Coordinates of C-alpha atoms in Angstrom, one line a residue:
Chain A
A225 CA -25.4 -59.7 17.3
Q226 CA -24.0 -56.3 16.3
S227 CA -24.8 -52.9 17.6
V228 CA -23.5 -49.4 17.4
T229 CA -23.6 -46.5 19.9
Q230 CA -22.8 -43.0 19.0
L231 CA -22.0 -41.3 22.2
D232 CA -23.0 -37.7 21.3
S233 CA -26.2 -36.8 19.6
Q234 CA -25.0 -33.2 18.9
V235 CA -21.6 -31.7 18.7
P236 CA -21.3 -27.9 18.2
V237 CA -17.8 -26.5 17.4
F238 CA -16.3 -23.4 16.1
E239 CA -14.8 -23.2 12.6
E240 CA -11.1 -24.3 12.4
A241 CA -11.4 -26.2 15.8
P242 CA -10.7 -29.9 15.9
V243 CA -13.5 -32.3 16.4
E244 CA -14.0 -35.9 17.5
L245 CA -17.2 -37.9 16.9
R246 CA -17.4 -41.0 19.1
C247 CA -18.6 -44.4 18.1
N248 CA -18.5 -47.6 20.1
Y249 CA -19.6 -51.0 18.6
S250 CA -20.2 -54.5 19.7
S251 CA -19.9 -57.5 17.4
S252 CA -19.4 -61.2 17.9
V253 CA -17.8 -61.6 14.4
S254 CA -15.2 -59.8 12.3
V255 CA -16.1 -56.1 12.0
Y256 CA -16.3 -53.9 9.1
L257 CA -16.8 -50.3 10.2
F258 CA -18.0 -47.3 8.2
W259 CA -18.6 -43.6 8.7
Y260 CA -21.2 -41.9 6.5
V261 CA -22.1 -38.3 6.2
Q262 CA -25.6 -36.9 5.4
Y263 CA -26.1 -33.4 4.2
P264 CA -29.5 -31.8 4.5
N265 CA -32.1 -33.4 2.2
Q266 CA -29.7 -35.9 0.8
G267 CA -28.8 -39.5 1.2
L268 CA -25.8 -40.8 3.0
Q269 CA -22.3 -40.7 1.5
L270 CA -19.4 -42.8 2.5
L271 CA -16.7 -40.9 4.4
L272 CA -14.3 -43.8 5.2
K273 CA -14.3 -47.5 6.0
Y274 CA -12.2 -50.0 8.1
L275 CA -12.0 -53.5 6.7
S276 CA -8.6 -54.7 8.0
G277 CA -5.0 -53.7 8.2
S278 CA -3.9 -50.3 9.5
T279 CA -6.0 -49.0 12.4
L280 CA -5.8 -45.4 11.2
V281 CA -8.1 -44.9 8.3
K282 CA -8.2 -41.8 6.2
G283 CA -11.3 -40.6 4.4
I284 CA -12.6 -37.8 2.2
N285 CA -12.8 -34.2 3.2
G286 CA -9.8 -34.5 5.7
F287 CA -11.6 -36.9 8.1
E288 CA -9.9 -39.9 9.6
A289 CA -10.9 -42.6 12.1
E290 CA -9.0 -44.9 14.4
F291 CA -10.1 -48.5 15.0
N292 CA -9.4 -49.6 18.5
K293 CA -10.2 -53.2 19.1
S294 CA -9.6 -53.3 22.8
Q295 CA -11.8 -50.3 23.4
T296 CA -14.3 -51.4 20.7
S297 CA -14.3 -47.9 19.3
F298 CA -14.1 -46.2 15.9
H299 CA -13.9 -42.5 16.6
L300 CA -14.0 -40.0 13.7
R301 CA -11.7 -37.0 13.8
K302 CA -10.9 -33.9 11.9
P303 CA -8.1 -31.5 12.9
S304 CA -9.8 -28.3 11.6
V305 CA -13.4 -28.2 10.6
H306 CA -15.1 -25.9 8.1
I307 CA -18.7 -24.5 8.0
S308 CA -19.3 -27.0 5.1
D309 CA -18.7 -29.9 7.5
T310 CA -22.1 -29.2 9.2
A311 CA -24.0 -32.4 8.6
E312 CA -25.2 -35.5 10.4
Y313 CA -22.7 -38.3 10.7
F314 CA -23.5 -42.0 11.1
C315 CA -21.2 -44.8 12.3
A316 CA -22.1 -48.3 11.0
V317 CA -20.9 -51.8 11.6
S318 CA -21.4 -54.0 8.6
L319 CA -24.1 -52.9 6.1
T320 CA -27.1 -53.2 8.4
R321 CA -26.4 -51.7 11.8
F322 CA -26.2 -47.9 12.1
G323 CA -25.8 -45.7 15.1
A324 CA -28.4 -43.0 15.9
G325 CA -26.3 -40.3 14.3
T326 CA -24.3 -37.2 15.5
R327 CA -25.3 -33.8 14.3
L328 CA -22.1 -31.7 13.8
T329 CA -22.7 -28.0 13.7
V330 CA -19.8 -25.8 12.8
K331 CA -20.2 -22.2 13.9
P332 CA -18.3 -19.2 12.5
Chain B
N250 CA -24.0 -41.7 -13.5
A251 CA -27.3 -41.4 -11.7
G252 CA -26.3 -43.9 -9.0
V253 CA -29.4 -44.8 -7.0
T254 CA -32.7 -43.2 -8.0
Q255 CA -35.7 -43.1 -5.8
T256 CA -39.2 -42.0 -6.6
P257 CA -41.3 -40.2 -5.4
K258 CA -39.4 -37.7 -3.3
F259 CA -42.4 -36.8 -1.2
Q260 CA -45.7 -38.5 -0.6
V261 CA -48.6 -37.9 1.7
L262 CA -51.0 -40.9 2.4
K263 CA -54.1 -41.3 4.5
T264 CA -54.2 -44.2 6.9
G265 CA -55.1 -47.4 5.1
Q266 CA -53.9 -46.3 1.7
S267 CA -51.3 -48.3 -0.2
M268 CA -48.3 -47.2 -2.2
T269 CA -45.1 -48.4 -3.7
L270 CA -41.7 -46.7 -3.4
Q271 CA -39.5 -47.3 -6.4
C272 CA -35.7 -47.6 -6.5
A273 CA -33.3 -48.2 -9.3
Q274 CA -29.5 -48.4 -9.5
D275 CA -27.3 -48.3 -12.5
M276 CA -24.0 -49.5 -10.9
N277 CA -24.5 -53.1 -11.6
H278 CA -24.7 -53.9 -7.9
N279 CA -25.9 -57.2 -6.7
S280 CA -27.3 -56.1 -3.3
M281 CA -30.1 -53.6 -2.6
Y282 CA -31.6 -52.4 0.7
W283 CA -34.5 -50.4 2.1
Y284 CA -34.0 -48.4 5.3
R285 CA -36.2 -46.0 7.2
Q286 CA -34.7 -43.0 9.0
D287 CA -36.4 -41.6 12.1
P288 CA -35.1 -38.9 14.4
G289 CA -32.8 -40.2 17.1
M290 CA -32.9 -43.7 15.7
G291 CA -30.5 -43.6 12.8
L292 CA -31.2 -45.9 9.9
R293 CA -33.0 -49.2 10.4
L294 CA -33.1 -51.9 7.8
I295 CA -36.5 -52.9 6.6
Y296 CA -35.7 -55.5 3.9
Y297 CA -32.7 -56.3 1.7
S298 CA -32.0 -58.3 -1.4
A299 CA -28.5 -59.9 -1.6
S300 CA -29.0 -60.8 -5.2
E301 CA -31.6 -60.8 -7.9
G302 CA -34.4 -63.2 -7.0
T303 CA -33.8 -63.2 -3.2
T304 CA -35.2 -61.0 -0.5
D305 CA -34.8 -61.1 3.3
K306 CA -36.3 -59.3 6.3
G307 CA -34.3 -56.8 8.2
E308 CA -34.8 -55.3 11.6
V309 CA -38.3 -53.7 11.0
P310 CA -40.1 -55.5 8.2
N311 CA -43.7 -55.5 9.6
G312 CA -46.1 -53.6 7.4
Y313 CA -43.9 -53.7 4.3
N314 CA -43.3 -55.9 1.3
V315 CA -40.6 -55.8 -1.3
S316 CA -40.0 -57.0 -4.8
R317 CA -36.7 -57.4 -6.5
L318 CA -38.0 -56.9 -10.0
N319 CA -34.6 -57.4 -11.7
K320 CA -31.0 -56.6 -10.9
R321 CA -31.6 -52.8 -11.2
E322 CA -34.9 -52.4 -9.4
F323 CA -36.0 -53.0 -5.8
S324 CA -39.5 -51.7 -4.8
L325 CA -41.0 -51.3 -1.3
R326 CA -44.7 -51.5 -0.8
L327 CA -46.9 -50.4 2.0
E328 CA -50.2 -52.3 1.7
S329 CA -52.1 -50.4 4.4
A330 CA -50.3 -47.3 5.6
A331 CA -50.2 -46.4 9.3
P332 CA -49.1 -43.2 11.0
S333 CA -46.2 -45.1 12.5
Q334 CA -44.8 -45.5 9.0
T335 CA -44.3 -41.7 8.7
S336 CA -40.6 -41.6 8.0
V337 CA -37.9 -40.9 5.4
Y338 CA -37.1 -44.0 3.4
F339 CA -33.8 -44.7 1.8
C340 CA -32.9 -47.2 -0.8
A341 CA -29.2 -48.3 -1.1
S342 CA -27.1 -50.7 -3.1
S343 CA -23.8 -52.3 -2.7
G344 CA -21.4 -54.6 -4.6
Y345 CA -21.1 -58.3 -4.2
S346 CA -18.6 -58.3 -1.4
Y347 CA -20.1 -58.2 2.1
N348 CA -17.7 -55.3 3.0
S349 CA -18.6 -53.1 0.0
P350 CA -19.9 -49.8 1.2
L351 CA -23.5 -48.6 0.6
H352 CA -24.5 -46.1 -2.1
F353 CA -27.7 -44.3 -1.1
G354 CA -30.5 -42.6 -3.0
N355 CA -31.8 -39.2 -1.9
G356 CA -34.7 -40.6 0.0
T357 CA -38.5 -40.5 0.0
R358 CA -40.2 -38.4 2.7
L359 CA -43.5 -40.1 3.5
T360 CA -46.2 -38.7 5.8
V361 CA -49.2 -40.8 6.8
T362 CA -52.1 -38.9 8.3

């Protein structure tokens, strides 16, 4: 069985501050991990994915995530956020298990 | 490219009414999915179709049926709508590989009164 836990439902930050959105997973099989972003009234878009290889994965819009097998985590980070990063972010393991989402609000 | 197109964008139903949500993709993807999104619960898989001619239940299939009409189209039907089915519904597609990412439509906001 696979499951995903996003540890924060809301994360408010100021513009240009760093941010980390936390995601823990459990899986009894090989994992494929994804982060998606959802802007208001839109569908989800892929930010980045981990399939294998390097544990540090770079995505679009300056985001990156680190796969940590021992901690069963896949946290999303950005060193300096912009107002336009305000959105909901979803962590997923495989194509069928999503976390509950983290709403990132970037304040001026 | 249009990607994944869902219709309608909004719908209001009375309890007991039926309706079909339509989804089409133009990316030649083999797999298609229907999810529902509810506040605080993320996305939950209703049904999926790994390839044309096959469909399988996901996490929350009760009250729904699906049809994979051809490679492009995957519809979701509510035979007798209930207030618990008030939600935002997303269709998605992915390539043949099981680690291919999902491409989503813009969703259908359904309210059942």
